[in-house]
Each structure stands twice: as structure tokens, then as C-alpha cells.
Amino acid sequence: MDNRFIRKLENFTRFSEADLKALEDASAQGIRRLGAREDIVLEGDEPRYVNLLLEGWACRYKQFQDGRRQIIAFFLPGDLCDPHIFTLRRMDHAVATLTPVTLARISQERIEAITTASPRVAETLWWAMLHTTAIQREWTVSLGQRSAVERLAHLFCELHLRLRAVGLTEATSYELPVTQADLADTLGLSSVHVNRTLQELRTSGQITWKGRRLTIHDLPALTALALFDPAYLHLDHEGAHLDAH
Amino acid sequence: MDNRFIRKLENFTRFSEADLKALEDASAQGIRRLGAREDIVLEGDEPRYVNLLLEGWACRYKQFQDGRRQIIAFFLPGDLCDPHIFTLRRMDHAVATLTPVTLARISQERIEAITTASPRVAETLWWAMLHTTAIQREWTVSLGQRSAVERLAHLFCELHLRLRAVGLTEATSYELPVTQADLADTLGLSSVHVNRTLQELRTSGQITWKGRRLTIHDLPALTALALFDPAYLHLDHEGAHLDAH
DNA sequence: CGGCTCCTTGAGCCCAGTCAAAGTCCGTGG
DNA sequence: CCACGGACTTTGACTGGGCTCAAGGAGCCG
């Protein structure tokens, strides 16, 4: 299966044929391709569509007048930006691509149609939203309490599991198509310090990061260093009681 | 009106008599009183009820084995903890009181009943959840990009508007019933540094904080210092098109 | 009045930031 | 196939915001 969206959602529950068809149809609507570092949604925009990321990486961010920028979240393939965003009048943050991406645009009506048609799908979109907010909380914890190495290690562990959930990892490695400056804006560090912290992880033999591919050499050790507990991702088939068949 | 919950929700839309009755009834269920610094929900618990905070302050938090603690969110009177939390199997964080509180416990069935009975109420609970996650994003920005003074100033501005939305401010002041250590765990600072930063705000004439009451002497100046933009709180009657009558 | 808890202050240190320059990689065009 | 340019990474030297440790003060409650 190459539909990362459905693949992600099936980490919660297994769909029926009808569910699958409805989700496939929804993710084939309004396909757009964008290049790297393009804005998808601007702060202040009126929400018009739900954007579904099919390929590539994007991010939420907020930027101050003085240039400081915080990346608030990463969108990975299969991630849906805010299924209920229509309730709000204006976007309070921006969304931009990090790499070239493929997006689907899903209308409010279609979201309503597929959730009305299947309570299982409705519940699963709820789950996706709770999963997203749980990540946001964990980022709050990282920025508030973790040191530079811990933050970096934690992010690498999180990305490993999120990408694995959509089939985008090899055994111990994955594509990490962002710059050190992006990581700096994500982790609340300077890019110089991200660079030095990466070297610390490299020389201690924890990771390799060459030509966009990150390899984790000792995941248990990195997990311990990061104080990483995967429970908050809720990727462990928690909707088993809703499974089809 | 002394129902802070309804008062908060009416910052989004105006309810009908039937909506009001349903919400009043829901917030009168399973009333509990707890003292200061008691846990309401533990990390790892199975979610059983939605907790509605009627009086007092509480917080979400996460704590590491080594003692580091991050307060992830404040719950103020009228705040509802996670209306859809039942979808998840286990809590990935804890909730505790900061002051003595009064809580209502709302069951999953009742939440479903009132949202099914009134699409307006359903939409408003959606709004409340989006409001909460927007605050979480802004805290991410604060911890990632704002300096100590800016973080403190930003928090004071945010609390001012959130408390005003439920009628808990005087013109320029409000009750701030937390310790400097709590603020430290919220802002990712040490309590010593919070103390020094508070003095900076005091000696520059921005605030007074005596006997639990915080007074902001020049809100525009504090807003500017904090780079505070209230848009993310979405407290500006954004559901006007849904108003009853 | 004794004993909490919380706040305040001082001294010294360190993690991470800033500034600046050089090195590397990669795509593009001649 | 090489030269160029731009984006990104790496390194060095220095600075500073915020941390730690520690002790003393203030307020409050029984």
C-alpha cells in the first residue's frame, strides 16, 4: 500500500472495504505538487481546505517580526492538517513545505460525508487529532526540560516511530530531509549548537547522518538518553475494538 | 452567571435555552472537591470521565524520574479536560490541582448525548478543543523562542485574557494563585531565575504581584514586550453565525 | 511561637548563543 | 567536464543568559 494516510490510520484500527474506498477517494481529490520551502497556508488565512500530505515533509511554524522562527510541528507523509479547522475563523499559524510535497485538498463537506458514513472513520480521525496534540505536548516537555542532546535524541526517536508507522523506515534508518537550521528552529537552539550536538551524537557512535539518511546505531541507548517513552504516540492499535471483520 | 464553563463557551457562540439547560445539567454531575496539590489523573490511567473544572486552578504535567517536571497546560475555571479522551487507552500525562478545586465529572454518554442533541454545542466543544491546542502551540513558541522576561510577560497576558473570558478579572488585575516554582516548571526556567525576572518586571513598573493578586500596570507595554498576539486564543465570538435566536 | 513553605539574594559556573570565516556539497551552465 | 555560485555545514573565539548551590528572610498557620 502506498497510501500513507490510510497506513497511518490503520495504526489505530482496521478499516472495512467501504471505509478504505471512502478514504482512498478522499485522498485522491485536488492533488497539488509544491516545491521545497513554499508556504501552503499563511497566518491569518481563512481555512478553506483540509490539507493531506501524501509525500514529502512540511511544518507548522510561527515567525516574529524580528526574524525568530519556531517550527511548531512536522507534517510527515500521511499526516492531515487539522480536520476540524473550519470552526476557526483565521489561521493562527502558517504551514510551509520543507521538501517538495504532494498534497490532497479535502473539503469540509467530504470530511463530514466520510465521518457520517462510518463511525469507525470518525473515531479514527479523532484519534489522529489526539495523536497530534499529544506530540505537541511532548514537544512542550522537550523545550521546557530537555537539554540540547536530549531534545535532538528525542526528536530522532519520535521521527523513527512516526515514519515506521507509515512504512518509511529501513531497519534502523530513515530519510531526514531537513537542514540543521530547520532542526534549530524546531528545537529552540541555534544552528551552530545543533551542529555541535550532532557531532556529539556522531562521535559517541549513536547516529550517522549522511546524504539525508539518518541511521540510529543503538536505538535503546538513544531512547534512554532522550528519556523517550513511545506511549504518547498511541501507535499501538488502540482502536482494536473497532476493527472491521 | 457563575457557571464558568458556559461563560467560556459563550465566547464562541450564544446558546439556546435548551443548550443552556443541557450544559447546566452536565456541569452539575458528580461534583468533587479536592485540595491543593492533589493528583486528579495519573499518567497511565485509563480515561474514565471528562473532568470539568468549575473553581480553582489545575494543570497537566509530565515528570521525569530524575525529578524534572514540566507543566504542560493550565486549567482555569470553566476548562474541560479533553472531551474526546476516551478514544485513547491510557493517559500520556498527569493532571493535578494547583489550588483547592471544584470539579464536575461528565461521562462519555452524557457528552455524546448533549452533542447529538445540539449541533451548536457539538461545534462549541470542538472550538474549545481547538482553543486548547492553539494555546499548546503558543507555549511551544514561547519555550522555543522567547527569553525569560518575554515568556513571563506572555503568560501573564494569556492568563489575563483567559480569565477575563470567564469573568475572573478586575479591570487590570487577577488572582494568580500559583507559586514561583510552578511558574518555573511552566516556563522551563529555574525558580531562582523566575524570581529575578519577576523583579525585573516589578522594578520597571510593569506589574505588581502581592498576596496572590497580579496587577498589570501597562497592558499595551506588556503585550509588546511579550510579542503577544491574542488571535490564537480565538475568544472573539468566532461562532457568531451559530448564535441562537 | 515554632515550623512549614515560599521568596529573595549572592557568588560562581556552564550551556548555549553570537559573530565570523572557512570548508563542503551540489546543481547548473558554459 | 570543469567552473561558478548558492545553500548548507563546520570550526574557532568569545559572550552571556540562565543554572546551581547555599544561606537568609518573610509570611502564614496551628
Coordinates of C-alpha atoms (C1' of nucleotides) in Angstrom, one line a residue:
Chain A
M1 CA 0.0 0.0 0.0
D2 CA 1.4 3.4 -0.9
N3 CA -1.4 5.5 0.7
R4 CA 0.5 6.7 3.7
F5 CA -2.7 8.3 5.1
I6 CA -4.6 5.0 5.3
R7 CA -1.5 3.3 6.5
K8 CA -1.1 5.8 9.4
L9 CA -4.8 5.5 10.4
E10 CA -4.5 1.7 10.4
N11 CA -2.2 2.0 13.4
F12 CA -5.4 2.8 15.2
T13 CA -7.9 0.4 13.7
R14 CA -8.5 -1.8 10.7
F15 CA -10.9 -0.5 8.1
S16 CA -13.7 -2.2 6.2
E17 CA -13.7 -2.2 2.4
A18 CA -16.2 0.7 2.3
D19 CA -14.0 2.7 4.7
L20 CA -11.0 2.1 2.6
K21 CA -12.7 3.2 -0.6
A22 CA -14.0 6.4 1.0
L23 CA -10.6 7.2 2.3
E24 CA -8.9 6.4 -1.0
D25 CA -11.4 8.6 -2.8
A26 CA -10.9 11.5 -0.4
S27 CA -7.1 11.3 -0.7
A28 CA -7.3 11.5 -4.5
Q29 CA -9.0 14.9 -4.5
G30 CA -7.4 18.1 -5.5
I31 CA -3.9 16.8 -5.8
R32 CA -1.2 19.5 -5.8
R33 CA 2.5 19.4 -6.0
L34 CA 4.7 22.1 -4.4
G35 CA 8.4 22.7 -4.2
A36 CA 10.6 22.9 -1.1
R37 CA 10.2 26.0 1.2
E38 CA 6.8 27.2 -0.1
D39 CA 4.0 28.4 2.1
I40 CA 0.9 26.2 2.0
V41 CA -1.2 28.3 4.4
L42 CA -0.4 31.8 5.8
E43 CA -1.1 33.1 9.3
G44 CA -4.3 35.0 9.1
D45 CA -5.7 33.0 6.2
E46 CA -9.3 31.8 6.3
P47 CA -9.3 27.9 6.5
R48 CA -10.7 26.6 3.2
Y49 CA -9.5 23.1 2.8
V50 CA -8.0 20.3 4.9
N51 CA -4.6 19.6 3.5
L52 CA -3.5 16.0 3.4
L53 CA 0.2 15.4 3.0
L54 CA 0.8 12.4 0.7
E55 CA 4.5 12.7 0.0
G56 CA 7.3 14.9 1.4
W57 CA 7.7 16.9 4.6
A58 CA 6.0 20.1 5.8
C59 CA 5.7 22.0 9.0
R60 CA 3.6 24.4 11.0
Y61 CA 5.5 27.5 12.1
K62 CA 5.2 30.9 13.6
Q63 CA 7.6 33.8 12.9
F64 CA 8.2 37.1 14.7
Q65 CA 8.9 40.4 13.1
D66 CA 12.5 40.2 14.3
G67 CA 13.1 37.0 12.4
R68 CA 12.9 34.4 15.1
R69 CA 11.0 31.4 13.9
Q70 CA 9.6 28.4 15.7
I71 CA 8.7 25.2 13.9
I72 CA 5.7 24.0 15.9
A73 CA 5.1 20.7 14.3
F74 CA 6.3 18.4 11.5
F75 CA 3.9 17.0 9.0
L76 CA 5.1 13.7 7.6
P77 CA 3.5 11.7 4.7
G78 CA 0.1 10.5 5.8
D79 CA -0.5 13.5 8.1
L80 CA -3.7 15.5 7.9
C81 CA -3.6 19.2 8.9
D82 CA -6.5 19.9 11.3
P83 CA -9.6 18.0 10.2
H84 CA -11.9 20.4 12.1
I85 CA -10.1 23.7 11.3
F86 CA -13.2 25.2 9.7
T87 CA -14.5 26.0 13.1
L88 CA -11.9 28.7 13.4
R89 CA -12.1 32.0 11.5
R90 CA -8.5 32.5 10.8
M91 CA -5.3 30.5 11.0
D92 CA -3.2 31.4 14.0
H93 CA 0.0 30.0 12.4
A94 CA 1.4 29.2 9.0
V95 CA 2.1 25.9 7.2
A96 CA 5.0 25.5 4.8
T97 CA 6.8 22.8 2.9
L98 CA 10.2 21.6 3.9
T99 CA 10.8 19.4 0.8
P100 CA 8.9 19.1 -2.4
V101 CA 5.5 17.6 -1.5
T102 CA 2.3 16.1 -2.9
L103 CA -0.9 17.3 -1.2
A104 CA -4.5 16.4 -1.4
R105 CA -7.1 19.0 -0.6
I106 CA -10.2 17.7 1.2
S107 CA -13.3 19.8 1.5
Q108 CA -15.3 20.3 4.7
E109 CA -18.2 18.5 3.0
R110 CA -16.2 15.5 2.2
I111 CA -14.8 15.2 5.7
E112 CA -18.4 15.4 7.0
A113 CA -19.6 12.8 4.5
I114 CA -17.0 10.2 5.3
T115 CA -17.3 10.6 9.1
T116 CA -21.1 10.4 8.9
A117 CA -20.9 7.3 6.7
S118 CA -18.6 5.5 9.1
P119 CA -18.3 6.0 12.8
R120 CA -15.1 4.0 12.6
V121 CA -13.6 6.6 10.3
A122 CA -14.9 9.4 12.5
E123 CA -13.3 7.9 15.6
T124 CA -10.1 7.3 13.8
L125 CA -9.9 11.0 12.7
W126 CA -10.5 11.8 16.4
W127 CA -7.6 9.6 17.2
A128 CA -5.4 11.3 14.6
M129 CA -6.1 14.6 16.2
L130 CA -5.4 13.4 19.7
H131 CA -2.1 11.9 18.4
T132 CA -1.2 15.2 17.0
T133 CA -1.9 17.1 20.2
A134 CA -0.1 14.5 22.3
I135 CA 3.0 15.2 20.1
Q136 CA 2.5 18.9 20.7
R137 CA 2.5 18.3 24.5
E138 CA 5.7 16.2 24.3
W139 CA 7.4 19.0 22.3
T140 CA 6.4 21.4 25.1
V141 CA 8.1 19.0 27.6
S142 CA 11.2 18.8 25.4
L143 CA 11.6 22.5 25.0
G144 CA 11.0 23.1 28.7
Q145 CA 13.0 20.3 30.3
R146 CA 15.3 18.5 27.9
S147 CA 18.9 19.6 27.2
A148 CA 20.2 20.1 23.7
V149 CA 21.3 16.4 23.2
E150 CA 18.2 15.1 24.8
R151 CA 16.0 17.2 22.5
L152 CA 17.8 16.1 19.4
A153 CA 17.8 12.4 20.5
H154 CA 14.1 12.6 21.4
L155 CA 13.2 14.1 18.1
F156 CA 15.1 11.4 16.3
C157 CA 13.3 8.7 18.3
E158 CA 9.9 10.3 17.6
L159 CA 10.5 10.6 13.9
H160 CA 11.7 7.0 13.8
L161 CA 8.4 5.7 15.2
R162 CA 6.2 8.1 13.2
L163 CA 7.9 7.2 9.9
R164 CA 7.9 3.5 10.8
A165 CA 4.2 3.7 11.3
V166 CA 3.8 4.7 7.6
G167 CA 6.4 2.4 6.3
L168 CA 9.1 4.9 5.7
T169 CA 12.0 3.4 7.6
E170 CA 14.6 0.8 6.9
A171 CA 15.5 -1.3 9.8
T172 CA 17.5 1.4 11.7
S173 CA 17.5 4.3 9.3
Y174 CA 15.2 6.8 7.6
E175 CA 15.3 9.8 5.3
L176 CA 15.7 13.0 7.2
P177 CA 15.3 15.7 4.6
V178 CA 15.7 18.8 6.7
T179 CA 18.6 21.2 7.3
Q180 CA 20.3 21.8 10.6
A181 CA 18.8 25.3 10.6
D182 CA 15.3 23.6 10.4
L183 CA 16.2 21.5 13.4
A184 CA 17.4 24.5 15.2
D185 CA 14.1 26.3 14.7
T186 CA 12.3 23.2 15.8
L187 CA 14.4 22.5 19.0
G188 CA 14.8 26.1 20.1
L189 CA 18.5 26.0 19.6
S190 CA 21.0 27.9 17.3
S191 CA 22.1 26.1 14.2
V192 CA 25.7 26.2 15.4
H193 CA 24.7 24.4 18.6
V194 CA 22.7 21.9 16.7
N195 CA 25.8 21.2 14.6
R196 CA 27.9 20.7 17.7
T197 CA 25.3 18.5 19.3
L198 CA 25.0 16.4 16.2
Q199 CA 28.7 15.8 16.3
E200 CA 28.4 14.7 19.9
L201 CA 25.9 12.1 18.9
R202 CA 28.1 11.1 15.9
T203 CA 31.4 10.8 17.7
S204 CA 29.7 8.8 20.5
G205 CA 28.6 6.4 17.8
Q206 CA 24.9 6.9 18.4
I207 CA 24.0 8.0 14.9
T208 CA 25.2 8.6 11.3
W209 CA 23.6 11.3 9.2
K210 CA 24.9 11.3 5.7
G211 CA 23.2 12.5 2.5
R212 CA 19.8 12.9 4.1
R213 CA 19.8 9.4 5.6
L214 CA 19.8 9.2 9.4
T215 CA 20.9 5.9 10.9
I216 CA 20.4 5.1 14.5
H217 CA 23.1 2.6 15.7
D218 CA 21.8 1.8 19.1
L219 CA 18.1 2.7 19.5
P220 CA 17.8 1.5 23.1
A221 CA 20.7 3.8 24.1
L222 CA 19.3 6.7 22.2
T223 CA 15.9 6.1 23.8
A224 CA 17.4 6.1 27.2
L225 CA 19.4 9.3 26.5
A226 CA 16.3 11.1 25.3
L227 CA 14.1 9.9 28.1
F228 CA 11.9 8.7 25.3
D229 CA 8.7 6.9 26.1
P230 CA 6.7 6.0 23.0
A231 CA 3.4 5.8 24.8
Y232 CA 2.4 9.3 23.9
L233 CA 2.3 8.5 20.2
H234 CA -0.6 6.0 20.7
L235 CA 0.5 4.0 17.7
D236 CA -0.2 0.6 19.3
H237 CA -3.5 -0.3 17.7
E238 CA -5.6 1.3 20.4
G239 CA -8.8 1.1 18.4
A240 CA -8.6 -2.7 18.1
H241 CA -12.2 -2.9 19.5
L242 CA -13.4 -1.0 16.4
D243 CA -11.6 -3.3 13.8
A244 CA -13.6 -4.3 10.8
H245 CA -14.4 -8.0 10.2
Chain B
M1 CA -23.8 33.8 35.8
D2 CA -21.5 31.8 37.9
N3 CA -21.1 28.8 35.6
R4 CA -17.7 29.5 34.2
F5 CA -17.9 26.7 31.7
I6 CA -21.0 28.1 29.9
R7 CA -19.5 31.6 30.2
K8 CA -16.3 30.4 28.5
L9 CA -18.2 28.6 25.7
E10 CA -20.3 31.7 25.1
N11 CA -17.1 33.4 23.9
F12 CA -17.6 31.3 20.8
T13 CA -21.4 31.3 20.3
R14 CA -24.7 32.2 22.1
F15 CA -26.7 29.2 23.3
S16 CA -30.4 28.5 23.2
E17 CA -32.4 27.8 26.4
A18 CA -32.2 24.1 25.6
D19 CA -28.4 24.2 25.1
L20 CA -28.0 26.1 28.4
K21 CA -30.1 23.6 30.3
A22 CA -28.2 20.6 28.9
L23 CA -24.9 22.3 29.8
E24 CA -26.0 23.3 33.3
D25 CA -27.2 19.7 33.9
A26 CA -23.9 18.3 32.7
S27 CA -21.8 20.6 34.9
A28 CA -23.8 19.6 38.0
Q29 CA -22.9 15.9 37.7
G30 CA -20.5 14.2 40.1
I31 CA -19.3 17.3 41.8
R32 CA -16.0 16.7 43.7
R33 CA -13.8 19.0 45.8
L34 CA -10.1 18.5 46.1
G35 CA -7.3 20.2 48.0
A36 CA -4.3 21.9 46.5
R37 CA -1.5 19.8 45.0
E38 CA -3.5 16.6 44.6
D39 CA -3.4 14.4 41.5
I40 CA -6.7 14.2 39.6
V41 CA -5.4 11.8 36.9
L42 CA -2.2 9.8 36.8
E43 CA 0.0 9.1 33.8
G44 CA -1.0 5.6 32.6
D45 CA -4.6 5.8 33.9
E46 CA -7.4 4.7 31.8
P47 CA -9.6 7.7 30.9
R48 CA -13.0 7.2 32.7
Y49 CA -14.5 10.7 32.9
V50 CA -14.1 14.1 31.4
N51 CA -13.2 16.4 34.2
L52 CA -14.7 19.9 34.2
L53 CA -13.0 22.5 36.3
L54 CA -15.6 24.7 38.0
E55 CA -13.5 26.5 40.5
G56 CA -9.7 26.7 41.2
W57 CA -6.7 26.0 39.1
A58 CA -5.2 22.7 37.9
C59 CA -2.6 21.7 35.4
R60 CA -1.4 19.0 33.1
Y61 CA 2.2 17.9 33.8
K62 CA 4.8 15.3 33.0
Q63 CA 7.6 14.3 35.3
F64 CA 10.8 12.5 34.8
Q65 CA 12.4 10.0 37.1
D66 CA 15.2 12.5 37.9
G67 CA 12.6 15.0 39.2
R68 CA 12.4 17.4 36.3
R69 CA 8.8 18.4 35.9
Q70 CA 7.1 20.3 33.1
I71 CA 3.7 21.9 33.5
I72 CA 2.2 21.4 30.0
A73 CA -1.0 23.4 30.5
F74 CA -3.0 25.3 33.0
F75 CA -6.7 24.5 33.6
L76 CA -8.7 27.6 34.7
P77 CA -12.3 27.7 35.9
G78 CA -14.6 26.7 33.0
D79 CA -11.9 24.5 31.3
L80 CA -12.8 21.0 30.2
C81 CA -10.1 18.3 30.2
D82 CA -10.2 16.5 26.8
P83 CA -13.8 15.9 25.8
H84 CA -12.8 13.0 23.5
I85 CA -10.1 11.4 25.6
F86 CA -12.0 8.1 25.7
T87 CA -10.6 7.3 22.3
L88 CA -7.1 6.8 23.9
R89 CA -6.4 3.8 26.0
R90 CA -4.1 5.4 28.6
M91 CA -3.3 8.9 29.7
D92 CA 0.1 10.0 28.5
H93 CA 0.4 12.7 31.1
A94 CA -0.9 13.5 34.6
V95 CA -3.4 16.2 35.8
A96 CA -3.1 17.7 39.2
T97 CA -4.6 20.6 41.2
L98 CA -2.6 23.7 41.9
T99 CA -5.2 25.2 44.4
P100 CA -8.3 23.7 46.0
V101 CA -10.8 23.0 43.2
T102 CA -14.3 22.0 42.5
L103 CA -14.7 19.5 39.6
A104 CA -17.6 18.0 37.8
R105 CA -17.2 14.6 36.2
I106 CA -19.0 14.1 32.9
S107 CA -19.4 10.7 31.5
Q108 CA -18.8 9.7 27.9
E109 CA -22.5 9.0 27.4
R110 CA -23.5 12.5 28.5
I111 CA -21.0 14.2 26.3
E112 CA -22.4 12.2 23.4
A113 CA -26.0 13.0 24.4
I114 CA -25.5 16.7 24.6
T115 CA -23.5 16.9 21.3
T116 CA -26.1 14.7 19.5
A117 CA -28.9 16.9 20.8
S118 CA -27.4 20.1 19.7
P119 CA -25.0 20.6 16.8
R120 CA -24.3 24.1 18.2
V121 CA -23.0 22.5 21.4
A122 CA -21.0 19.9 19.4
E123 CA -19.3 22.6 17.4
T124 CA -18.6 24.7 20.5
L125 CA -16.9 21.7 22.2
W126 CA -14.8 21.4 19.0
W127 CA -13.9 25.0 19.3
A128 CA -12.9 24.5 23.0
M129 CA -10.6 21.8 21.9
L130 CA -9.0 23.9 19.1
H131 CA -8.6 26.7 21.6
T132 CA -6.7 24.4 23.9
T133 CA -4.4 23.1 21.2
A134 CA -3.7 26.6 19.9
I135 CA -2.6 27.5 23.4
Q136 CA -0.4 24.4 23.4
R137 CA 1.2 25.6 20.2
E138 CA 1.8 29.1 21.5
W139 CA 3.5 27.6 24.6
T140 CA 5.8 25.7 22.2
V141 CA 6.7 29.0 20.6
S142 CA 7.3 30.6 24.0
L143 CA 9.6 27.9 25.2
G144 CA 11.4 27.7 21.9
Q145 CA 11.9 31.4 21.1
R146 CA 11.0 33.7 23.9
S147 CA 13.5 34.9 26.6
A148 CA 12.7 34.6 30.3
V149 CA 11.1 38.1 30.5
E150 CA 9.2 37.5 27.3
R151 CA 7.9 34.1 28.5
L152 CA 6.7 35.5 31.8
A153 CA 5.1 38.5 30.2
H154 CA 3.4 36.4 27.6
L155 CA 2.0 34.0 30.2
F156 CA 0.6 37.0 32.2
C157 CA -1.1 38.4 29.0
E158 CA -2.5 35.0 28.1
L159 CA -3.9 34.4 31.6
H160 CA -5.4 37.9 31.7
L161 CA -7.5 37.2 28.6
R162 CA -8.4 33.7 29.5
L163 CA -9.6 34.8 33.0
R164 CA -11.4 37.8 31.6
A165 CA -13.3 35.5 29.2
V166 CA -14.8 33.8 32.3
G167 CA -15.3 36.9 34.3
L168 CA -12.4 36.4 36.7
T169 CA -10.5 39.7 36.3
E170 CA -10.9 43.1 37.7
A171 CA -10.0 45.9 35.3
T172 CA -6.3 45.3 35.4
S173 CA -5.7 42.6 37.9
Y174 CA -6.5 39.0 38.6
E175 CA -5.8 36.2 41.2
L176 CA -2.7 34.3 40.3
P177 CA -2.7 31.5 42.9
V178 CA 0.5 29.7 41.9
T179 CA 4.0 29.7 43.3
Q180 CA 7.1 30.9 41.6
A181 CA 8.2 27.2 41.4
D182 CA 5.1 26.4 39.5
L183 CA 5.8 29.2 37.1
A184 CA 9.4 27.9 36.7
D185 CA 8.1 24.4 35.8
T186 CA 5.7 26.0 33.3
L187 CA 8.2 28.3 31.7
G188 CA 11.2 25.9 31.6
L189 CA 13.2 28.2 33.9
S190 CA 14.6 27.7 37.4
S191 CA 12.6 29.2 40.3
V192 CA 15.6 31.5 41.1
H193 CA 15.5 32.9 37.6
V194 CA 11.7 33.3 37.7
N195 CA 12.2 35.3 40.9
R196 CA 14.8 37.6 39.3
T197 CA 12.7 38.0 36.2
L198 CA 9.7 39.0 38.2
Q199 CA 11.7 41.6 39.9
E200 CA 12.7 43.0 36.6
L201 CA 9.0 43.3 35.7
R202 CA 8.3 44.9 39.1
T203 CA 11.1 47.4 39.2
S204 CA 10.3 48.5 35.6
G205 CA 6.8 49.2 36.8
Q206 CA 5.0 46.7 34.6
I207 CA 3.4 44.6 37.3
T208 CA 2.6 44.2 40.9
W209 CA 2.1 40.8 42.4
K210 CA 1.2 40.9 46.1
G211 CA -0.8 38.3 48.1
R212 CA -1.8 36.3 45.1
R213 CA -3.1 39.3 43.1
L214 CA -1.4 40.2 39.9
T215 CA -1.9 43.7 38.6
I216 CA -0.7 44.7 35.2
H217 CA 0.0 48.4 35.1
D218 CA 0.5 48.9 31.4
L219 CA -1.0 46.1 29.3
P220 CA -0.1 47.5 25.9
A221 CA 3.6 47.7 27.0
L222 CA 3.5 44.2 28.5
T223 CA 1.8 42.9 25.3
A224 CA 4.6 44.5 23.2
L225 CA 7.3 43.1 25.4
A226 CA 5.8 39.6 25.2
L227 CA 5.2 39.8 21.5
F228 CA 1.7 38.8 22.4
D229 CA -1.0 38.5 19.7
P230 CA -4.3 37.4 21.2
A231 CA -5.5 36.0 17.9
Y232 CA -4.5 32.4 18.8
L233 CA -7.0 32.4 21.7
H234 CA -9.9 32.7 19.3
L235 CA -12.0 34.3 22.1
D236 CA -13.7 36.8 19.7
H237 CA -17.1 35.3 19.1
E238 CA -16.0 33.3 16.1
G239 CA -19.1 31.2 16.1
A240 CA -21.4 34.2 15.7
H241 CA -23.1 32.5 12.7
L242 CA -24.3 29.7 15.0
D243 CA -25.8 32.0 17.6
A244 CA -29.2 31.1 18.9
H245 CA -32.2 33.4 18.4
Chain C
dC1 C1' 6.0 30.9 68.9
dG2 C1' 7.7 27.2 66.2
dG3 C1' 8.0 25.3 61.9
dC4 C1' 6.5 24.9 57.4
dT5 C1' 6.6 26.7 52.7
dC6 C1' 7.8 30.2 49.8
dC7 C1' 10.5 34.1 48.4
dT8 C1' 14.9 36.6 48.0
dT9 C1' 19.8 37.4 47.4
dG10 C1' 24.8 36.4 46.3
dA11 C1' 28.6 34.0 44.1
dG12 C1' 30.4 31.3 40.6
dC13 C1' 29.8 28.4 36.6
dC14 C1' 28.3 26.4 32.3
dC15 C1' 25.4 25.5 28.5
dA16 C1' 24.2 27.5 24.6
dG17 C1' 24.3 31.9 21.8
dT18 C1' 26.7 35.2 18.6
dC19 C1' 29.8 36.6 15.2
dA20 C1' 32.8 35.5 11.7
dA21 C1' 35.3 32.8 8.5
dA22 C1' 36.3 28.8 6.0
dG23 C1' 35.0 24.3 4.1
dT24 C1' 31.9 21.2 1.6
dC25 C1' 28.4 19.8 -1.4
dC26 C1' 25.7 20.1 -5.3
dG27 C1' 23.2 21.8 -9.3
dT28 C1' 23.7 24.5 -13.4
dG29 C1' 25.6 26.5 -17.3
dG30 C1' 29.3 27.3 -20.3
Chain D
dC1 C1' 34.0 18.3 -17.9
dC2 C1' 35.0 22.0 -15.3
dA3 C1' 34.0 26.4 -13.1
dC4 C1' 30.9 29.0 -10.6
dG5 C1' 27.5 30.2 -7.2
dG6 C1' 24.5 29.4 -3.6
dA7 C1' 23.0 26.8 0.2
dC8 C1' 24.4 24.3 3.9
dT9 C1' 27.9 22.6 7.3
dT10 C1' 31.8 23.1 10.2
dT11 C1' 35.1 25.4 13.2
dG12 C1' 37.1 28.9 16.5
dA13 C1' 36.8 32.5 19.8
dC14 C1' 34.3 34.9 22.8
dT15 C1' 30.0 36.3 25.4
dG16 C1' 26.0 36.0 28.2
dG17 C1' 21.6 34.3 29.9
dG18 C1' 20.1 31.3 32.9
dC19 C1' 21.5 27.5 36.3
dT20 C1' 23.3 25.7 40.7
dC21 C1' 24.3 25.8 45.4
dA22 C1' 23.6 27.9 49.5
dA23 C1' 22.0 30.8 53.1
dG24 C1' 18.9 34.1 54.9
dG25 C1' 14.3 36.4 55.2
dA26 C1' 9.2 36.7 55.2
dG27 C1' 4.7 35.1 55.7
dC28 C1' 1.4 32.1 57.4
dC29 C1' -0.9 28.5 60.1
dG30 C1' -1.6 25.6 64.1

